Each structure stands twice: as structure tokens, then as C-alpha cells.
Coordinates of C-alpha atoms in Angstrom, one line a residue:
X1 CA 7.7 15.3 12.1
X2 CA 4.4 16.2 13.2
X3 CA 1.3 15.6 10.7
X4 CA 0.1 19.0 10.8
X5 CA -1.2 21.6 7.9
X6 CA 2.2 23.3 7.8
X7 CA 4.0 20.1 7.4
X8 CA 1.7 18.6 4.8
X9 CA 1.7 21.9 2.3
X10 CA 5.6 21.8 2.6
X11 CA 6.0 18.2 0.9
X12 CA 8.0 18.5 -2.4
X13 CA 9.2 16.2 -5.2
X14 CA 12.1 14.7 -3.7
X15 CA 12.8 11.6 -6.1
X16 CA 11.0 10.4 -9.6
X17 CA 11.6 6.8 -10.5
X18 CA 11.1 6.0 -13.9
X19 CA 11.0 1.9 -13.3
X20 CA 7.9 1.5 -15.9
X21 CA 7.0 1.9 -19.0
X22 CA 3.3 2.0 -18.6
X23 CA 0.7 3.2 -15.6
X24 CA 1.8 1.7 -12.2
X25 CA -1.7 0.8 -11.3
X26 CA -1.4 0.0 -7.5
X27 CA 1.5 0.5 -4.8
X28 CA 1.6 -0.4 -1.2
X29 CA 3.7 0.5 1.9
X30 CA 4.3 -2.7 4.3
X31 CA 3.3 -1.8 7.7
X32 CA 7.3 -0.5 8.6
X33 CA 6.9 1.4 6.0
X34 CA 10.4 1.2 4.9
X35 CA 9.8 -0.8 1.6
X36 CA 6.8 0.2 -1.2
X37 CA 6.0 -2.0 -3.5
X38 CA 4.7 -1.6 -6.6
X39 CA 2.3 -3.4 -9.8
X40 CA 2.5 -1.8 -13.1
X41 CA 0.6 -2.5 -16.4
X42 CA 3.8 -2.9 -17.9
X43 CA 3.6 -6.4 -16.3
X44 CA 6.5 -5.5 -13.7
X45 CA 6.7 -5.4 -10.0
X46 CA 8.9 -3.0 -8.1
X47 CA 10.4 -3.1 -4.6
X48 CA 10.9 0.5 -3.6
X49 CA 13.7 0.7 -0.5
X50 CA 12.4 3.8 1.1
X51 CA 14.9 4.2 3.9
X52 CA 17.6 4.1 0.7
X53 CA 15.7 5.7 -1.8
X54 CA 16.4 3.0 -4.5
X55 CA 14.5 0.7 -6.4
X56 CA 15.4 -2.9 -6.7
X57 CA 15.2 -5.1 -9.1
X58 CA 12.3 -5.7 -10.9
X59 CA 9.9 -8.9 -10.5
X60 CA 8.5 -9.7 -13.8
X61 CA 4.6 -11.1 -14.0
X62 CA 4.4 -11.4 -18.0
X63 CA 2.3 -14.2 -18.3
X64 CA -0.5 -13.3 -15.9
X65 CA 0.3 -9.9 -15.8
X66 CA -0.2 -7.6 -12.2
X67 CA -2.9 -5.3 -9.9
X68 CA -4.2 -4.5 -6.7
X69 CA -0.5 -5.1 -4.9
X70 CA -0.5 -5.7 -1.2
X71 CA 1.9 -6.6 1.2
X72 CA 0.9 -9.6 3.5
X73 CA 1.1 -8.4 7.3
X74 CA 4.8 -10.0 7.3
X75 CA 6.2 -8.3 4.5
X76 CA 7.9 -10.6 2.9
X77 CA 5.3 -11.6 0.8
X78 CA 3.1 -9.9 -1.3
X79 CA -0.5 -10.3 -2.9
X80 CA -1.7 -9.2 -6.6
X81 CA -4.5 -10.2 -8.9
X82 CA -3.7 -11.4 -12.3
X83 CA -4.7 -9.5 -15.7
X84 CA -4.4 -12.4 -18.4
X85 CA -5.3 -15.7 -18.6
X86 CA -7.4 -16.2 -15.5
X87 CA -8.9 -14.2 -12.7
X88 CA -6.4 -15.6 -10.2
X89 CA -4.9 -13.8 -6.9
X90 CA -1.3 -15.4 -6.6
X91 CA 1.0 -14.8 -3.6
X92 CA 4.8 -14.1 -4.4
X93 CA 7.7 -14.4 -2.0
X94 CA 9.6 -11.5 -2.3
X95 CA 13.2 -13.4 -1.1
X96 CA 13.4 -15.3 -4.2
X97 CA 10.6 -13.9 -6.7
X98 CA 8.9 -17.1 -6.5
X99 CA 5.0 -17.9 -6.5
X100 CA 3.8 -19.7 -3.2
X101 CA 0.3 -20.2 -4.4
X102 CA -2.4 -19.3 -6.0
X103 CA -5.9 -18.7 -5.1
X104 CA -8.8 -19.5 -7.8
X105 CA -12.6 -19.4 -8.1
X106 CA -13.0 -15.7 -9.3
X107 CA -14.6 -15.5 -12.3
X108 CA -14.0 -11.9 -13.2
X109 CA -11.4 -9.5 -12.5
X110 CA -10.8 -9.3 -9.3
X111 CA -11.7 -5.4 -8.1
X112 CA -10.4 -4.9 -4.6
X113 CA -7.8 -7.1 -2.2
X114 CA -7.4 -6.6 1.6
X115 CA -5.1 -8.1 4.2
X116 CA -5.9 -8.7 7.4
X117 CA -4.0 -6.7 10.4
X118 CA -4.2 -9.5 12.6
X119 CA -4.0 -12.7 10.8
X120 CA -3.3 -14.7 7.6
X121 CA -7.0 -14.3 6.0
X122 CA -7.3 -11.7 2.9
X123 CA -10.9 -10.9 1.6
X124 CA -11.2 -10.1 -2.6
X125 CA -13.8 -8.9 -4.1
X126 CA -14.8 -9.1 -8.1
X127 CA -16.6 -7.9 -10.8
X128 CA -18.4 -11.1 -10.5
X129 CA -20.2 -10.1 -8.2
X130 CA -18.6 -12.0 -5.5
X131 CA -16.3 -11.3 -2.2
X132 CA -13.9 -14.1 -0.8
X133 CA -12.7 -14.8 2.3
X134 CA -9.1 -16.8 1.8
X135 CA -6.3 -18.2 3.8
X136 CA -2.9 -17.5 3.0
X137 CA -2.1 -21.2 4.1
X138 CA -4.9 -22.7 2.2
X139 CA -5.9 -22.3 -2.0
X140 CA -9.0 -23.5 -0.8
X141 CA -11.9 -20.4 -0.6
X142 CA -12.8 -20.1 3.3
X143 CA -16.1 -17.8 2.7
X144 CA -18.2 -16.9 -0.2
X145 CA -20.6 -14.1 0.0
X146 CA -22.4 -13.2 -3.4
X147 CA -23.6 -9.1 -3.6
X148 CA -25.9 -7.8 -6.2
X149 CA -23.4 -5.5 -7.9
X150 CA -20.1 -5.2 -8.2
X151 CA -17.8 -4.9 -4.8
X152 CA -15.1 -3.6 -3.4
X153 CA -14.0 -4.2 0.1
X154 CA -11.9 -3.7 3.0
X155 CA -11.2 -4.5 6.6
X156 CA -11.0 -2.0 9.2
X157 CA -7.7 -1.7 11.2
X158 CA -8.9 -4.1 14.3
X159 CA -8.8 -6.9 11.5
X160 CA -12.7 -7.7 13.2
X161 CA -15.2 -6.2 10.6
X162 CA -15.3 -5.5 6.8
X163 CA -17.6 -3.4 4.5
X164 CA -18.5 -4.0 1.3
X165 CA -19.2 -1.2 -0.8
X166 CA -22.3 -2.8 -3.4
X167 CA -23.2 -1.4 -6.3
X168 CA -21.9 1.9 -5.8
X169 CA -24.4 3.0 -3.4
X170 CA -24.7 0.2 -0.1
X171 CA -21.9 -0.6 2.3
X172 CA -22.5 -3.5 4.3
X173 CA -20.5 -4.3 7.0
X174 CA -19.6 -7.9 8.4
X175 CA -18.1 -9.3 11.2
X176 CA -15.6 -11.3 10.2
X177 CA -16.5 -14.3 12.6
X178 CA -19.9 -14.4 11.5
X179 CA -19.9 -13.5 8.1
X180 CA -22.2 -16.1 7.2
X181 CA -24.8 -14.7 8.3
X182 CA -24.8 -11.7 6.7
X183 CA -24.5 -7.9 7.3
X184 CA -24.9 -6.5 11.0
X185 CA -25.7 -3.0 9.3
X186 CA -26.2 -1.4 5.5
X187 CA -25.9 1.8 5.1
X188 CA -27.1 3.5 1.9
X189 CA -25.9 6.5 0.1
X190 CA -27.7 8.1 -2.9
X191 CA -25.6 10.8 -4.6
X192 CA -26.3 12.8 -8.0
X193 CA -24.3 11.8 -11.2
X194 CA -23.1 8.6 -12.8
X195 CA -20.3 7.1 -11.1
X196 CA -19.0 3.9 -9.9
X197 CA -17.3 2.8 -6.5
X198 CA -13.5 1.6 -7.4
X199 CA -11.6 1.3 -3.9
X200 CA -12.9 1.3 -0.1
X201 CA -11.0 2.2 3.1
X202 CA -11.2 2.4 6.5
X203 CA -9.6 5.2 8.3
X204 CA -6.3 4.3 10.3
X205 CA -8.3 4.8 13.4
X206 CA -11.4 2.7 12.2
X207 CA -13.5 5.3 12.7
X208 CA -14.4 6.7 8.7
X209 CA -15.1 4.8 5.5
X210 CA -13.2 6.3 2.0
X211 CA -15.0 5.5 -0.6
X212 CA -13.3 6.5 -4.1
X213 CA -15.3 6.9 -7.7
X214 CA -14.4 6.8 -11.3
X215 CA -15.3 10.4 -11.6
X216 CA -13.9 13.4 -9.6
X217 CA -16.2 12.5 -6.6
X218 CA -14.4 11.0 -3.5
X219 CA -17.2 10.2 -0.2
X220 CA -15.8 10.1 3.6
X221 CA -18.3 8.3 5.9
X222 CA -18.9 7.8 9.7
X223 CA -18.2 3.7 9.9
X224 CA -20.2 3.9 13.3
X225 CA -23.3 6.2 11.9
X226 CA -23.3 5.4 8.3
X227 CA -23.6 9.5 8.0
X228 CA -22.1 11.3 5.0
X229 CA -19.4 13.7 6.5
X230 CA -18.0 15.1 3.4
X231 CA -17.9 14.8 -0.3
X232 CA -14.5 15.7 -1.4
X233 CA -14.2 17.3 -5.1
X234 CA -12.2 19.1 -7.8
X235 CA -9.9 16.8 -8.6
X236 CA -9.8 16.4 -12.3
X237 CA -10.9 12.6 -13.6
X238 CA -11.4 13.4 -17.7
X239 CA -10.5 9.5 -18.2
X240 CA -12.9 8.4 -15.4
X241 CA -10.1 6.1 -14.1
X242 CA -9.9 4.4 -10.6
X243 CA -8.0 6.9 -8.6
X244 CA -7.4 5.5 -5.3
X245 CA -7.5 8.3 -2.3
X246 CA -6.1 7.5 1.2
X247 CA -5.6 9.0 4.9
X248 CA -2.9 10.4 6.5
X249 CA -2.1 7.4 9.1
X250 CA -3.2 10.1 12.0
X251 CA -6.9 10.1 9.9
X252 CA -6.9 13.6 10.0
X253 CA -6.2 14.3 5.6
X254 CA -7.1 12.7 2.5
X255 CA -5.1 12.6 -1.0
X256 CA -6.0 12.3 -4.2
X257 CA -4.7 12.4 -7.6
X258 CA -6.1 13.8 -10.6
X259 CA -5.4 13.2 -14.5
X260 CA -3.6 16.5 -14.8
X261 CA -0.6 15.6 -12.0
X262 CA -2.1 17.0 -9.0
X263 CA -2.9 15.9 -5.7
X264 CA -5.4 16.9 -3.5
X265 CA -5.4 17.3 -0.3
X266 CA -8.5 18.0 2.4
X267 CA -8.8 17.8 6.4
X268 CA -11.2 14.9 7.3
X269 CA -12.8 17.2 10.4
X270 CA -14.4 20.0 8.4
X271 CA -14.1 18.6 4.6
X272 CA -11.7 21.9 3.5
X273 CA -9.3 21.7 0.8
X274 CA -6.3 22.0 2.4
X275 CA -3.8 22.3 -0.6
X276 CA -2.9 21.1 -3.9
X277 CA 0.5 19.9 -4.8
X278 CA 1.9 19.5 -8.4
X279 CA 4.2 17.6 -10.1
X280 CA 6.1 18.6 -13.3
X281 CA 4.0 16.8 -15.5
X282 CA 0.2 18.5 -16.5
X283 CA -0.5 14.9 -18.3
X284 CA 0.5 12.6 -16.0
X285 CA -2.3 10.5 -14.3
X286 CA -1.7 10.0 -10.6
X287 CA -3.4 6.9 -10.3
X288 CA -2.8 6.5 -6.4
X289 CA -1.1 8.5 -3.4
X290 CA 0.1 6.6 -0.2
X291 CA 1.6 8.1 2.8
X292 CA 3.8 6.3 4.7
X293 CA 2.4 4.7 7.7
X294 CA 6.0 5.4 10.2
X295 CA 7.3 8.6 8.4
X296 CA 6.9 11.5 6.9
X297 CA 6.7 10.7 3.1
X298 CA 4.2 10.3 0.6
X299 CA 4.6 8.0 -2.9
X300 CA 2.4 8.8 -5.7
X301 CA 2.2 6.6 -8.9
X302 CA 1.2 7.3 -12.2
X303 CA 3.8 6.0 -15.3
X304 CA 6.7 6.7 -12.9
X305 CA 7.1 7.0 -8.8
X306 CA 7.3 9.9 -7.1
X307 CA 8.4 10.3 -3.1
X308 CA 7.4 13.3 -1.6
X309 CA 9.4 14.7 1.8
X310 CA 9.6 18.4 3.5
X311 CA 12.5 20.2 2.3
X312 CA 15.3 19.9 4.1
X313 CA 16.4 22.5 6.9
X314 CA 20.1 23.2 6.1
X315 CA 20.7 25.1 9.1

């Protein structure tokens, strides 16, 4: 089905899965997109079967407790930071629910993970005021680069550079080869109000920075210019909770939840609201929307999971 304006204000509930008992706080699509996988505050990770429409079983993570999900580039692992105990990123093998390693030196909670498109590196960035550059193969810390606020970070879909979004009003960007030696360009941004940066993205075709806020504020930038393109607004954030936005995998939308169970949606090329979509909950919190990156299906998370399709055309 074509990503289109038509096609995007026809999605509708399709199937609510009611897995958790407390906020799912991050969910990620592997790069098929026929599984999404899920980390809840609940201390539980679900395996969503997209193609099936079923959940699997549960992976429990009591003891350390799981965020910030992410498939590795194979799929059949996954990455999440820990929320008790220790600031640790572990890496879980999803054939047998078993821990491969883990990956100290974070002294904070970690912020922001992201996996590389090309290799087995993953960056992570903290609220101590660091960003990592890891191995999967290796518990050992391959780069250390220390910011002067609190990061968050991402690499953009070549797998070559990555931007660090600083203090909530710098991204620098890095080439991945050369991180060492610092940024090759730092673009800042000074906006009104008193907000604070919580996720980064590049867009699917690497060429605009999404830069989500604690506040009903969202930023779309040009990565090549550093120019503000559009701010992206009216989605309600009374709790002033990280609400991660994302693209459509063609670049052309964004989507956003809101602390009343709505979700936003704007075109990236003039900044319009496209639509709004609602779900049957006014108090739900829909902490993060994903769409699919092979078909036509959006998953949004707040206490439950929520697919989103087109209706179907019985004729």
C-alpha cells in the first residue's frame, strides 16, 4: 500500500494487547519488520509476531529491570538499558531468553541506545554526561566522548555519522571513524520555553534530524544545513514525559503521541498537520508510535499495544 495522505488518515485500531501492567516505555520493529519487541516498566519484555498478530511469551528482567529496547541489526538479539541496580546495557538472545553480555561504565541512566545499520557497534548515551561507542563482541567500551549536558544520540541510516543532541540545544555530528577527534559540524538551535531533548532520529533517508522534547514541542532539522524546517506542536504533554516521535520509513510524516491517547501526525515537506488519530482511551499516555519499516502498520505503546492497519476492503 502506498504511504500516501489518504492511506495514512485511514489507519484504525486493529488489535490492543494488554501484555503489561504498567507503561511500555520503549518498542522497536527489527528491520523485517515482522516481529516488535517491546520493554515495559512492569519489568517485562514482549515479542510481538506482527505477521501473526500474537504476542509471545513474555521475557522477564525483574532484577535489573528494562528501557530503551532495540533490536540488534540480526534480530535475534536485542539491546535494553537496566533500571535497578546499575546503569548497565545488557544484550539478550531472544532463542533462549538468555543474557550474552553486559556492557558497564555508565554511571547514570543510560538516555538513548542506537544500533548500527551496518555493523556490530551500538553508541549509548547517559545522563552522565557521556556517549559510548561499544562492540557487541566485546564488554570492553571502544570510544568515550564526554558532552557538557546530557545526550542523546543516534546514527543515521548509512551507519557512517552520528549526532549528538547536547544539552537540549547543540547537535554535533561525528563520523564514526574519526570520532576521536571530535565533531565535523555543531549546529545550534535556541527555541522559547523550558524543555529538554529525550530521543534523536535521523530520517530513513538520512536527510532530517527528529528531535523529541519533554513538553509538546517536537523539532525536524536539515542534517545537511543544520536549518530548522519545522516545529511540530499540539500534542498534549501535561506529564512532560519522553514521547518518542518517528518517520514514516518513506520520511515524508511524523507521529506522535500525546497524554490524552492521540496521535499526531504532520507531512515533513511543508510542517502541516496532517491528522489526528484516537484511541478509545482519553487517559492513556502514548509513550511511542513506530511504523513498520516493510508494511503498512503502525504500533503505538502506552500501558497496552496497539497495531494500527487500513480497514479492510471486503469487496
Amino acid at each position: 500500500m502506498l504511504i500516501n495522505d489518504t492511506n495514512v488518515k485511514s489507519f484504525r485500531m486493529t488489535k490492543v494487547f494488554r501484555e503489561n501492567t504498567e507503561r511500555i516505555n520503549a518498542c522497536d520493529f527489527n528491520k523485517n519488520g515482522d516481529l516488535l519487541i517491546s520493554s515495559s516498566d512492569d519489568d517485562n519484555i514482549v515479542v510481538y509476531d506482527c505477521e501473526a498478530g500474537l504476542p509471545k511469551k513474555p521475557i522477564p528482567s525483574k532484577k535489573y529491570g528494562c528501557d530503551m529496547i532495540r533490536f540488534t541489526r540480526s534480530g535475534e538479539q536485542a539491546l535494553h538499558c537496566s533500571m535497578k541496580v546499575d546503569d548497565s546495557i545488557r544484550y539478550l538472545s531472544l532463542s533462549d531468553s538468555k543474557y550474552i553480555r553486559y556492557y558497564t561504565g555508565h554511571t547514570k541512566k543510560v538516555r538513548s541506545l542506537s544500533v548500527s545499520p551496518i555493523d556490530k557497534s551500538f553508541l549509548s548515551a547517559s545522563a552522565d554526561r557521556t556517549v559510548r561507542v561499544w562492540d557487541l563482541r566485546s564488554a570492553l567500551c571502544q570510544g568515550l566522548i564526554t558532552t557538557p549536558g546530557n545526550p542523546v544520540v543516534d546514527y543515521d541510516p548509512d551507519g557512517l555519522v552520528f549526532g549528538i543532541g547536547i544539552d537540549s540545544q547543540i547537535i554535533g555530528l561525528y563520523d564514526i571513524r574519526n570520532h576521536e577527534k571530535g565533531p565535523f559540524e555543531m549546529l545550534k538551535y535556541e527555541c522559547e520555553g523550558d524543555f529538554e531533548w529525550t530521543h534523536l532520529k535521523f530520517s530513513p533517508n538520512g536527510k532530517m534530524i527528529l528531535v523529541s522534547t519533554n513538553t509538546s514541542l517536537i523539532l525536524l532539522v536539515d542534517a545537511f544545513s543544520g536549518v530548522l524546517l519545522h516545529t511540530f506542536t499540539g500534542h498534549q504533554n501535561t506529564k512532560n514525559i519522553p514521547l518518542e516521535s518517528s518517520f514514516s520509513p518513506d520520511s515524508r510524516y511524523v507521529f506522535c503521541g500525546s497524554t490524552d491517547g492521540r496521535i499526531h501526525i504532520w507531512r515533513t515537506a511543508d510542517g502541516e498537520k496532517l491528522t489526528t488519530l484516537t484511541t478509545d482511551n482519553s487517559s492513556d499516555s502514548i509513550q511511542t508510535v513506530q511504523f513498520n519499516p516493510k508494511s503498512f502498520m503502525l504500533a503505538t505503546a502506552s500501558n497496552n499495544m496497539i497495531f494500527w492497519l487500513p480497514p479492510v476492503d471486503d469487496d
